[in-house]
């Protein structure tokens, strides 16, 4: 999560069930965030245990898929509303209904720009559909002009759901900022958003026999594909090591400190361009990638910003590497070259970049474009030591099998033979009190290799699309657990049944006629 955090302390293997606040102590963001993480972990684990890997509630199961190819040059998919759970994560496919506006004129008659009665009947405009489609789903940002975004032309293919989470700050959603705090105050808390996308997988990429239509076989084949996609394929370790020329630094930290930075930091090492070590690159930030600048306008290479930061820690300088970001860019997960700040115009709140941003990013205000600052450089900055050469597309090349210095004694090591995915990241807290970075080590105090902390993707099959007919539905559903409350317990019902049986038997005995005594023989002699 790109947010201004001190560190992430949640570890599911520790089996903590709650965070207890103690009186008179400092309140930390990590404690509150761990409590939220514990609750989410418990809730989603319970949901996944009860529901399974994926499923929706009966009667409200979302993401029903229909193929629409009747009146379009390009095929489209209709995505039905409702709810669906993927690995315990709730995904809501319902489309928000447009609101109803209230007239402003006190007499009940608004006037338009020509002075005419605005309340008069008008021609009906296009109505917002009640469902999403493949091309307008909220977080996928598919582009019909890009062939790779189009649905497969060959049948069959599998429509599936891809789910993950990302952070949202006030730079992307201005409604999160409390304006009563004033323009000089930073934003407060960030948010975490569930992102879902309906995508298509050609049938040739699944390990199924040609002509296979069995739903269980298709689900099993997709599960094998999803497990392969989500399995981590790279590992990294981190450490702090006292630089060789540390004695030449000003005495801002104690002489024996391995971490030489003047402040506590949360370093973020994030894969930028994916692939193998010869292709992949990474970027890093000492602020967890949280230093962002909302964009108000773009004119060639000049970018107008809402602000330039409040201090030296959160500002922009010439030489900084920045990423031009908007919601479509983050949703697509396709990295673009990082740009260099060439000039800063403080009075005009503008910066000039080394190149014009890509045409598909940052041109629409409704996608809330912003710049994200990264802290790697081609040369040492502000007296800090580190290796920053050999940039590719503005990012650092991944070199495996050796320790790569970032700055101030912080070093990272990528395990040989890895395959890297854009967005994979590791977090490294660095603390001035100990002069160390916080990273797990073995008994010999050697750093351990760790898989990325994220991004964690989750997948679920939706439909097997075979052509113009109705797709084969691969979703699962579950019914409610609740049943009618019995009038009494089982023991009470059994006792009542036994009492009724005894009463019936007694009634039958009472109703039966009694046997009459034998009459004396009339001819018998009297005595």
Coordinates of C-alpha atoms in Angstrom, one line a residue:
X1 CA 0.0 0.0 0.0
X2 CA 1.4 3.4 -1.0
X3 CA 0.7 5.3 2.2
X4 CA 2.7 7.2 4.7
X5 CA 3.1 4.4 7.2
X6 CA 5.7 3.8 9.9
X7 CA 5.7 0.0 9.3
X8 CA 3.5 -3.0 8.8
X9 CA 3.4 -5.3 11.9
X10 CA 0.7 -7.8 11.1
X11 CA 2.0 -11.4 10.9
X12 CA -0.7 -14.1 10.6
X13 CA 1.7 -16.8 11.8
X14 CA 1.8 -15.1 15.2
X15 CA -1.9 -15.9 15.7
X16 CA -2.7 -12.6 17.5
X17 CA -6.5 -12.1 17.9
X18 CA -6.6 -8.4 19.0
X19 CA -4.5 -5.3 19.7
X20 CA -4.8 -3.9 23.2
X21 CA -4.3 -0.2 23.7
X22 CA -2.5 0.6 27.0
X23 CA -3.0 3.8 29.0
X24 CA -0.5 6.6 28.8
X25 CA 1.2 5.2 25.7
X26 CA 1.9 6.8 22.4
X27 CA -0.6 5.8 19.7
X28 CA 1.0 4.5 16.5
X29 CA -0.5 4.0 13.1
X30 CA 1.0 0.4 13.0
X31 CA -1.1 -0.7 16.0
X32 CA -4.4 0.6 14.6
X33 CA -3.5 -0.9 11.2
X34 CA -2.7 -4.2 12.7
X35 CA -6.0 -4.4 14.5
X36 CA -7.8 -3.8 11.1
X37 CA -5.6 -6.4 9.5
X38 CA -6.4 -9.0 12.2
X39 CA -10.1 -8.5 11.8
X40 CA -10.0 -8.7 8.1
X41 CA -7.9 -11.8 8.2
X42 CA -10.3 -13.5 10.6
X43 CA -13.4 -12.4 8.7
X44 CA -12.0 -13.5 5.3
X45 CA -10.6 -16.7 6.5
X46 CA -14.1 -17.6 8.0
X47 CA -15.8 -16.6 4.8
X48 CA -13.4 -18.7 2.7
X49 CA -13.8 -21.7 5.0
X50 CA -17.6 -21.6 4.8
X51 CA -18.0 -20.6 1.2
X52 CA -14.9 -22.1 -0.4
X53 CA -12.5 -20.4 -2.9
X54 CA -15.3 -18.5 -4.5
X55 CA -19.1 -18.3 -4.5
X56 CA -22.1 -16.0 -4.3
X57 CA -25.3 -16.0 -2.2
X58 CA -28.3 -17.7 -3.8
X59 CA -30.7 -15.2 -5.3
X60 CA -28.0 -12.5 -5.4
X61 CA -25.1 -14.2 -7.0
X62 CA -23.2 -11.6 -9.0
X63 CA -21.1 -11.5 -12.2
X64 CA -23.4 -13.5 -14.4
X65 CA -21.8 -13.3 -17.9
X66 CA -23.6 -12.9 -21.2
X67 CA -22.0 -12.5 -24.6
X68 CA -23.2 -9.4 -26.6
X69 CA -22.1 -9.3 -30.2
X70 CA -25.3 -8.2 -32.0
X71 CA -24.9 -4.5 -32.6
X72 CA -21.2 -3.8 -32.0
X73 CA -18.0 -3.9 -34.1
X74 CA -16.3 -5.5 -31.1
X75 CA -17.7 -8.2 -28.9
X76 CA -18.8 -7.2 -25.4
X77 CA -19.8 -9.0 -22.2
X78 CA -22.7 -8.1 -20.0
X79 CA -21.8 -8.4 -16.3
X80 CA -24.7 -9.1 -14.1
X81 CA -25.1 -7.3 -10.7
X82 CA -24.9 -9.0 -7.3
X83 CA -22.3 -10.1 -4.9
X84 CA -19.5 -12.7 -5.1
X85 CA -16.8 -13.8 -2.7
X86 CA -13.3 -14.7 -3.9
X87 CA -11.0 -16.1 -1.2
X88 CA -13.3 -14.5 1.3
X89 CA -13.1 -11.0 -0.3
X90 CA -16.4 -9.4 -1.1
X91 CA -16.8 -8.2 -4.7
X92 CA -19.9 -6.1 -5.5
X93 CA -21.0 -5.9 -9.1
X94 CA -24.0 -3.7 -8.6
X95 CA -23.9 -0.4 -10.5
X96 CA -24.8 2.7 -8.5
X97 CA -28.0 4.3 -9.6
X98 CA -27.9 7.9 -10.7
X99 CA -29.3 10.4 -8.2
X100 CA -32.2 12.8 -8.6
X101 CA -31.4 16.5 -8.6
X102 CA -33.5 19.1 -6.8
X103 CA -34.7 22.3 -8.4
X104 CA -33.0 25.4 -7.3
X105 CA -35.7 28.0 -8.2
X106 CA -37.9 28.7 -5.2
X107 CA -40.9 28.9 -7.4
X108 CA -40.3 25.4 -8.6
X109 CA -39.3 26.5 -12.1
X110 CA -35.7 26.5 -13.0
X111 CA -34.5 28.6 -16.0
X112 CA -31.9 27.4 -18.4
X113 CA -29.3 29.6 -20.1
X114 CA -31.9 31.0 -22.5
X115 CA -34.3 31.9 -19.8
X116 CA -36.7 29.1 -20.7
X117 CA -38.5 26.9 -18.3
X118 CA -36.0 24.1 -17.5
X119 CA -38.8 22.0 -15.9
X120 CA -40.5 21.5 -19.3
X121 CA -40.4 17.9 -20.7
X122 CA -37.3 17.1 -22.5
X123 CA -36.2 14.4 -24.9
X124 CA -35.1 11.4 -23.1
X125 CA -31.3 11.1 -23.1
X126 CA -29.2 8.0 -22.8
X127 CA -30.0 6.1 -19.7
X128 CA -27.3 4.6 -17.4
X129 CA -27.6 0.8 -17.7
X130 CA -28.3 -1.2 -14.6
X131 CA -25.3 -3.5 -15.2
X132 CA -21.6 -3.2 -16.1
X133 CA -20.1 -4.3 -19.4
X134 CA -16.6 -5.5 -20.3
X135 CA -15.8 -2.1 -21.8
X136 CA -17.1 0.1 -19.0
X137 CA -16.3 -1.9 -15.9
X138 CA -15.1 0.6 -13.2
X139 CA -11.5 -0.6 -12.6
X140 CA -10.4 -2.5 -15.7
X141 CA -10.1 0.5 -18.1
X142 CA -10.1 -1.6 -21.3
X143 CA -9.3 0.4 -24.5
X144 CA -11.0 -0.7 -27.7
X145 CA -8.1 0.8 -29.7
X146 CA -5.6 -1.6 -28.1
X147 CA -5.8 -5.1 -29.7
X148 CA -4.6 -6.7 -26.5
X149 CA -7.6 -5.4 -24.6
X150 CA -10.2 -6.9 -27.0
X151 CA -12.0 -10.1 -26.2
X152 CA -10.6 -13.2 -28.0
X153 CA -11.9 -13.8 -31.5
X154 CA -11.5 -17.5 -31.2
X155 CA -13.9 -19.6 -29.2
X156 CA -14.0 -21.0 -26.6
X157 CA -12.5 -18.7 -23.9
X158 CA -13.0 -18.4 -20.2
X159 CA -14.3 -15.2 -18.6
X160 CA -12.8 -14.9 -15.1
X161 CA -12.6 -12.5 -12.2
X162 CA -9.3 -10.9 -11.0
X163 CA -9.4 -9.3 -7.6
X164 CA -6.8 -7.4 -5.5
X165 CA -6.6 -4.4 -3.2
X166 CA -4.8 -1.1 -3.5
X167 CA -4.5 2.0 -1.4
X168 CA -6.3 5.3 -2.2
X169 CA -5.2 8.7 -0.8
X170 CA -6.6 12.2 -1.0
X171 CA -4.5 12.7 -4.1
X172 CA -6.8 10.3 -6.0
X173 CA -10.0 10.9 -4.0
X174 CA -10.2 14.5 -2.8
X175 CA -13.3 13.8 -0.7
X176 CA -11.0 12.0 1.8
X177 CA -9.4 15.3 2.8
X178 CA -11.0 17.2 5.6
X179 CA -11.1 20.8 4.3
X180 CA -11.7 22.2 7.8
X181 CA -8.1 21.4 8.6
X182 CA -6.9 24.0 6.1
X183 CA -4.9 23.8 3.0
X184 CA -1.5 23.6 4.9
X185 CA -2.4 20.4 6.7
X186 CA -1.7 17.1 5.2
X187 CA -4.3 14.5 4.5
X188 CA -5.3 12.2 7.3
X189 CA -6.0 8.5 6.8
X190 CA -5.9 6.6 3.5
X191 CA -8.3 3.9 2.3
X192 CA -7.9 0.4 0.9
X193 CA -10.1 -0.5 -2.1
X194 CA -11.1 -3.8 -3.5
X195 CA -10.5 -3.8 -7.2
X196 CA -12.2 -6.4 -9.5
X197 CA -11.8 -6.9 -13.2
X198 CA -13.6 -9.3 -15.6
X199 CA -11.0 -10.5 -18.1
X200 CA -10.9 -13.2 -20.7
X201 CA -8.5 -16.2 -21.0
X202 CA -8.2 -18.1 -24.3
X203 CA -9.1 -21.7 -24.0
X204 CA -5.8 -22.7 -25.5
X205 CA -4.0 -21.5 -22.4
X206 CA -5.9 -23.9 -20.2
X207 CA -4.9 -27.5 -19.8
X208 CA -8.1 -29.0 -21.0
X209 CA -9.0 -31.4 -23.8
X210 CA -10.4 -29.9 -27.0
X211 CA -14.2 -29.8 -26.8
X212 CA -14.2 -30.1 -23.0
X213 CA -17.5 -28.8 -21.5
X214 CA -17.5 -30.5 -18.1
X215 CA -17.8 -27.7 -15.6
X216 CA -15.8 -29.4 -12.9
X217 CA -12.9 -30.1 -15.3
X218 CA -12.9 -26.5 -16.5
X219 CA -12.9 -25.2 -12.9
X220 CA -10.0 -27.5 -12.0
X221 CA -8.0 -26.4 -15.1
X222 CA -8.6 -22.8 -14.2
X223 CA -7.5 -23.3 -10.6
X224 CA -4.2 -24.8 -11.8
X225 CA -3.7 -21.7 -14.1
X226 CA -4.6 -19.3 -11.2
X227 CA -2.3 -21.0 -8.8
X228 CA 0.6 -20.6 -11.2
X229 CA -0.2 -16.9 -11.8
X230 CA -0.4 -16.1 -8.1
X231 CA 2.5 -18.1 -6.9
X232 CA 5.5 -15.9 -5.9
X233 CA 8.5 -16.3 -8.3
X234 CA 11.0 -14.0 -6.7
X235 CA 12.6 -13.4 -3.3
X236 CA 14.7 -10.6 -1.8
X237 CA 16.6 -10.0 1.4
X238 CA 17.7 -6.7 3.0
X239 CA 20.3 -5.6 5.5
X240 CA 22.1 -2.5 6.8
X241 CA 25.8 -2.3 6.5
X242 CA 28.1 0.5 7.6
X243 CA 29.5 2.2 4.4
X244 CA 33.2 2.1 3.9
X245 CA 33.5 5.9 3.9
X246 CA 31.1 6.5 6.7
X247 CA 33.8 8.3 8.7
X248 CA 33.6 11.1 6.2
X249 CA 29.9 11.8 6.9
X250 CA 28.9 14.5 9.3
X251 CA 28.3 13.2 12.8
X252 CA 24.5 13.1 12.6
X253 CA 24.4 9.4 13.8
X254 CA 26.5 7.4 16.1
X255 CA 29.7 6.1 14.6
X256 CA 28.9 2.4 14.8
X257 CA 25.5 2.7 13.2
X258 CA 25.0 0.5 10.1
X259 CA 21.9 2.5 9.0
X260 CA 23.3 6.0 8.5
X261 CA 20.1 7.9 7.7
X262 CA 19.1 10.9 9.9
X263 CA 15.4 9.8 10.2
X264 CA 13.3 6.7 10.7
X265 CA 12.1 5.5 7.3
X266 CA 10.0 2.8 5.7
X267 CA 11.8 1.8 2.5
X268 CA 9.8 0.4 -0.3
X269 CA 11.5 -1.7 -3.0
X270 CA 9.0 -2.2 -5.9
X271 CA 9.4 -4.0 -9.2
X272 CA 8.7 -1.6 -12.0
X273 CA 9.2 -3.6 -15.3
X274 CA 8.7 -7.3 -15.0
X275 CA 10.5 -10.3 -16.5
X276 CA 13.8 -12.0 -15.7
X277 CA 16.8 -10.4 -14.2
X278 CA 18.1 -9.2 -17.6
X279 CA 14.8 -7.4 -18.3
X280 CA 13.3 -6.5 -14.9
X281 CA 13.9 -3.2 -13.1
X282 CA 12.9 -1.8 -9.7
X283 CA 12.4 1.5 -8.0
X284 CA 12.6 2.5 -4.4
X285 CA 11.3 5.1 -2.0
X286 CA 12.3 6.0 1.5
X287 CA 8.7 7.1 2.2
X288 CA 6.9 3.9 1.1
X289 CA 6.1 5.6 -2.2
X290 CA 3.6 7.9 -0.4
X291 CA 5.0 11.3 -1.7
X292 CA 2.5 12.3 -4.4
X293 CA 1.5 15.6 -6.0
X294 CA -2.0 16.0 -7.5
X295 CA -1.9 17.3 -11.1
X296 CA -4.1 20.3 -12.0
X297 CA -3.0 20.6 -15.6
X298 CA -0.6 19.3 -18.3
X299 CA 1.0 21.4 -21.1
X300 CA 3.6 19.3 -23.0
X301 CA 6.4 18.6 -20.6
X302 CA 5.2 21.1 -18.0
X303 CA 3.0 19.8 -15.2
X304 CA 0.9 22.1 -13.0
X305 CA 0.6 20.8 -9.5
X306 CA -1.9 21.5 -6.7
X307 CA 1.1 21.9 -4.3
X308 CA 4.8 21.3 -4.2
X309 CA 5.0 19.7 -0.8
X310 CA 5.3 21.2 2.7
X311 CA 8.9 20.5 3.5
X312 CA 12.2 19.1 2.2
X313 CA 11.0 15.6 2.9
X314 CA 7.9 15.8 0.7
X315 CA 9.0 18.2 -2.0
X316 CA 10.3 17.9 -5.6
X317 CA 13.8 18.7 -6.6
X318 CA 15.6 18.8 -10.0
X319 CA 16.8 15.3 -10.7
X320 CA 14.0 13.5 -8.9
X321 CA 12.4 10.5 -10.7
X322 CA 8.6 10.7 -10.9
X323 CA 5.8 8.4 -12.1
X324 CA 2.9 10.0 -13.9
X325 CA -0.1 8.1 -12.5
X326 CA -3.9 8.0 -12.7
X327 CA -6.6 5.4 -11.9
X328 CA -6.4 3.8 -15.3
X329 CA -2.6 3.5 -15.0
X330 CA -2.8 1.8 -11.7
X331 CA -5.7 -0.5 -12.8
X332 CA -3.9 -1.7 -15.9
X333 CA -0.6 -2.5 -14.1
X334 CA 1.5 -1.7 -17.2
X335 CA 4.5 0.4 -16.1
X336 CA 5.6 3.3 -18.2
X337 CA 9.1 5.0 -18.2
X338 CA 9.8 7.1 -15.1
X339 CA 10.5 10.7 -15.9
X340 CA 13.1 13.1 -14.5
X341 CA 12.3 16.5 -13.0
X342 CA 14.3 19.0 -15.1
X343 CA 13.0 22.3 -13.7
X344 CA 10.9 23.5 -10.8
X345 CA 8.8 26.7 -11.0
X346 CA 8.0 27.3 -7.3
X347 CA 5.7 30.4 -7.8
X348 CA 3.7 28.7 -10.6
X349 CA 3.6 25.3 -8.8
X350 CA 4.9 23.8 -12.0
X351 CA 7.6 21.3 -12.9
X352 CA 9.2 20.5 -16.3
X353 CA 9.7 16.8 -17.0
X354 CA 12.3 15.1 -19.2
X355 CA 9.6 14.0 -21.6
X356 CA 5.9 14.4 -22.2
X357 CA 3.9 11.8 -20.4
X358 CA 2.3 9.0 -22.5
X359 CA -0.9 10.0 -24.3
X360 CA -3.1 7.5 -22.5
X361 CA -2.3 8.8 -19.0
X362 CA -3.3 11.9 -17.1
X363 CA -5.4 13.6 -19.7
X364 CA -8.8 13.1 -18.0
X365 CA -9.4 15.0 -14.7
X366 CA -12.0 12.4 -13.6
X367 CA -9.2 9.9 -13.3
X368 CA -7.3 12.2 -10.8
X369 CA -3.8 12.2 -12.2
X370 CA -0.8 12.8 -9.9
X371 CA 3.0 12.5 -9.8
X372 CA 4.5 9.9 -7.5
X373 CA 8.1 10.5 -6.4
X374 CA 10.7 7.8 -6.2
X375 CA 14.1 8.3 -4.5
X376 CA 16.6 6.5 -6.7
X377 CA 19.0 8.7 -8.7
X378 CA 21.7 8.4 -11.3
X379 CA 24.1 10.1 -8.9
X380 CA 24.4 10.5 -5.1
X381 CA 22.0 13.1 -3.7
X382 CA 22.5 15.4 -0.8
X383 CA 25.7 13.6 0.3
X384 CA 24.1 10.2 0.7
X385 CA 26.0 7.3 -0.7
X386 CA 24.5 4.7 -3.0
X387 CA 24.7 3.1 -6.4
X388 CA 22.2 4.6 -8.8
X389 CA 23.7 4.1 -12.2
X390 CA 22.6 1.9 -15.0
X391 CA 19.0 3.1 -15.1
X392 CA 16.6 1.5 -17.7
X393 CA 13.5 3.5 -18.4
X394 CA 14.2 5.6 -15.3
X395 CA 14.3 2.5 -13.0
X396 CA 17.2 0.5 -11.5
X397 CA 18.2 -2.7 -13.2
X398 CA 17.8 -5.8 -11.1
X399 CA 21.1 -7.6 -10.6
X400 CA 20.8 -11.0 -8.9
X401 CA 23.2 -12.7 -6.5
X402 CA 24.9 -9.6 -5.1
X403 CA 24.1 -6.9 -2.6
X404 CA 22.9 -3.7 -4.2
X405 CA 23.2 -0.5 -2.1
X406 CA 20.3 1.9 -1.9
X407 CA 21.5 4.7 0.4
X408 CA 22.7 5.3 3.9
X409 CA 23.9 1.7 4.4
X410 CA 20.6 0.0 3.3
X411 CA 21.3 -2.9 0.8
X412 CA 19.1 -5.4 -1.0
X413 CA 19.8 -8.8 -2.5
X414 CA 17.7 -10.5 -5.1
X415 CA 17.8 -14.3 -5.3
X416 CA 19.1 -15.7 -8.6
X417 CA 16.7 -17.3 -11.0
X418 CA 13.7 -15.1 -10.1
X419 CA 10.9 -13.9 -12.4
X420 CA 9.5 -10.5 -11.4
X421 CA 6.1 -9.0 -11.8
X422 CA 5.3 -5.3 -11.9
X423 CA 4.0 -4.2 -8.5
X424 CA 5.7 -6.9 -6.4
X425 CA 7.3 -5.0 -3.5
X426 CA 9.1 -5.4 -0.2
X427 CA 9.0 -3.1 2.9
X428 CA 12.1 -2.3 4.9
X429 CA 11.8 -0.3 8.2
X430 CA 15.0 1.6 9.1
X431 CA 15.4 2.9 12.6
X432 CA 17.9 5.5 13.9
X433 CA 17.8 4.3 17.5
X434 CA 19.3 0.9 16.6
X435 CA 21.1 2.0 13.5
X436 CA 19.7 -1.0 11.7
X437 CA 16.9 -2.1 9.4
X438 CA 14.2 -4.4 10.6
X439 CA 14.4 -7.6 8.6
X440 CA 14.1 -11.3 9.7
X441 CA 17.4 -13.1 10.2
X442 CA 18.4 -16.7 11.1
X443 CA 20.3 -17.8 14.2
X444 CA 23.6 -16.6 12.7
X445 CA 22.1 -13.2 12.1
X446 CA 22.1 -13.6 8.4
X447 CA 19.2 -12.0 6.5
X448 CA 16.5 -14.3 5.2
X449 CA 15.1 -14.3 1.7
X450 CA 11.4 -13.3 1.6
X451 CA 8.7 -13.4 -1.1
X452 CA 7.1 -10.1 -2.0
X453 CA 4.6 -8.5 0.5
X454 CA 2.2 -7.9 -2.4
X455 CA 0.5 -7.5 -4.7
X456 CA -1.7 -10.5 -3.9
X457 CA -4.1 -11.4 -6.8
X458 CA -7.1 -13.6 -6.4
X459 CA -9.0 -15.4 -9.3
X460 CA -12.3 -17.0 -9.9
X461 CA -13.9 -18.6 -13.0
X462 CA -17.1 -17.1 -14.2
X463 CA -18.2 -18.5 -17.6
X464 CA -17.0 -20.7 -20.5
X465 CA -17.9 -18.7 -23.6
X466 CA -18.3 -21.0 -26.6
X467 CA -19.9 -18.7 -29.2
X468 CA -23.2 -17.2 -29.8
X469 CA -25.0 -19.4 -27.5
X470 CA -25.5 -19.0 -23.7
X471 CA -22.1 -19.3 -21.9
X472 CA -21.6 -22.2 -19.6
X473 CA -21.9 -20.7 -16.1
X474 CA -18.9 -21.7 -13.9
X475 CA -20.0 -19.7 -10.8
X476 CA -20.9 -21.3 -7.5
X477 CA -23.7 -20.3 -5.1
X478 CA -24.5 -21.0 -1.5
X479 CA -27.8 -20.9 0.4
X480 CA -28.5 -19.3 3.8
X481 CA -27.6 -21.3 6.9
X482 CA -30.6 -20.1 8.9
X483 CA -33.7 -22.3 9.1
X484 CA -37.1 -22.0 10.9
X485 CA -36.8 -21.9 14.7
X486 CA -38.5 -25.1 16.1
X487 CA -41.3 -24.6 18.7
X488 CA -39.4 -26.7 21.2
X489 CA -36.1 -28.6 21.6
X490 CA -35.8 -32.2 20.4
X491 CA -36.0 -33.6 24.0
X492 CA -39.1 -31.6 24.6
X493 CA -40.7 -32.7 21.4
X494 CA -39.9 -36.4 22.2
X495 CA -41.3 -36.1 25.7
X496 CA -44.5 -34.5 24.3
X497 CA -44.8 -37.3 21.7
X498 CA -44.4 -39.9 24.4
X499 CA -47.1 -38.2 26.6
X500 CA -49.5 -38.0 23.7
X501 CA -48.9 -41.7 23.0
X502 CA -49.6 -42.6 26.6
X503 CA -52.8 -40.5 26.5
X504 CA -54.1 -42.2 23.4
X505 CA -53.4 -45.6 24.9
X506 CA -55.3 -44.7 28.1
X507 CA -58.2 -43.3 26.1
X508 CA -58.4 -46.5 24.0
X509 CA -58.6 -48.7 27.2
X510 CA -61.3 -46.6 28.7
X511 CA -63.4 -46.7 25.5
X512 CA -63.3 -50.5 25.2
X513 CA -66.6 -52.2 26.6
X514 CA -66.2 -54.1 29.8
X515 CA -66.9 -57.9 29.7
X516 CA -70.4 -58.8 31.3
X517 CA -70.5 -61.5 34.1
X518 CA -71.9 -64.9 33.1
X519 CA -75.7 -65.3 33.8
X520 CA -76.9 -68.4 35.9
X521 CA -78.5 -71.4 34.1
X522 CA -82.3 -71.2 34.4
X523 CA -82.8 -75.0 34.6
X524 CA -80.2 -75.4 37.2
X525 CA -81.7 -76.7 40.5
X526 CA -82.1 -74.3 43.3
X527 CA -80.6 -74.9 46.6

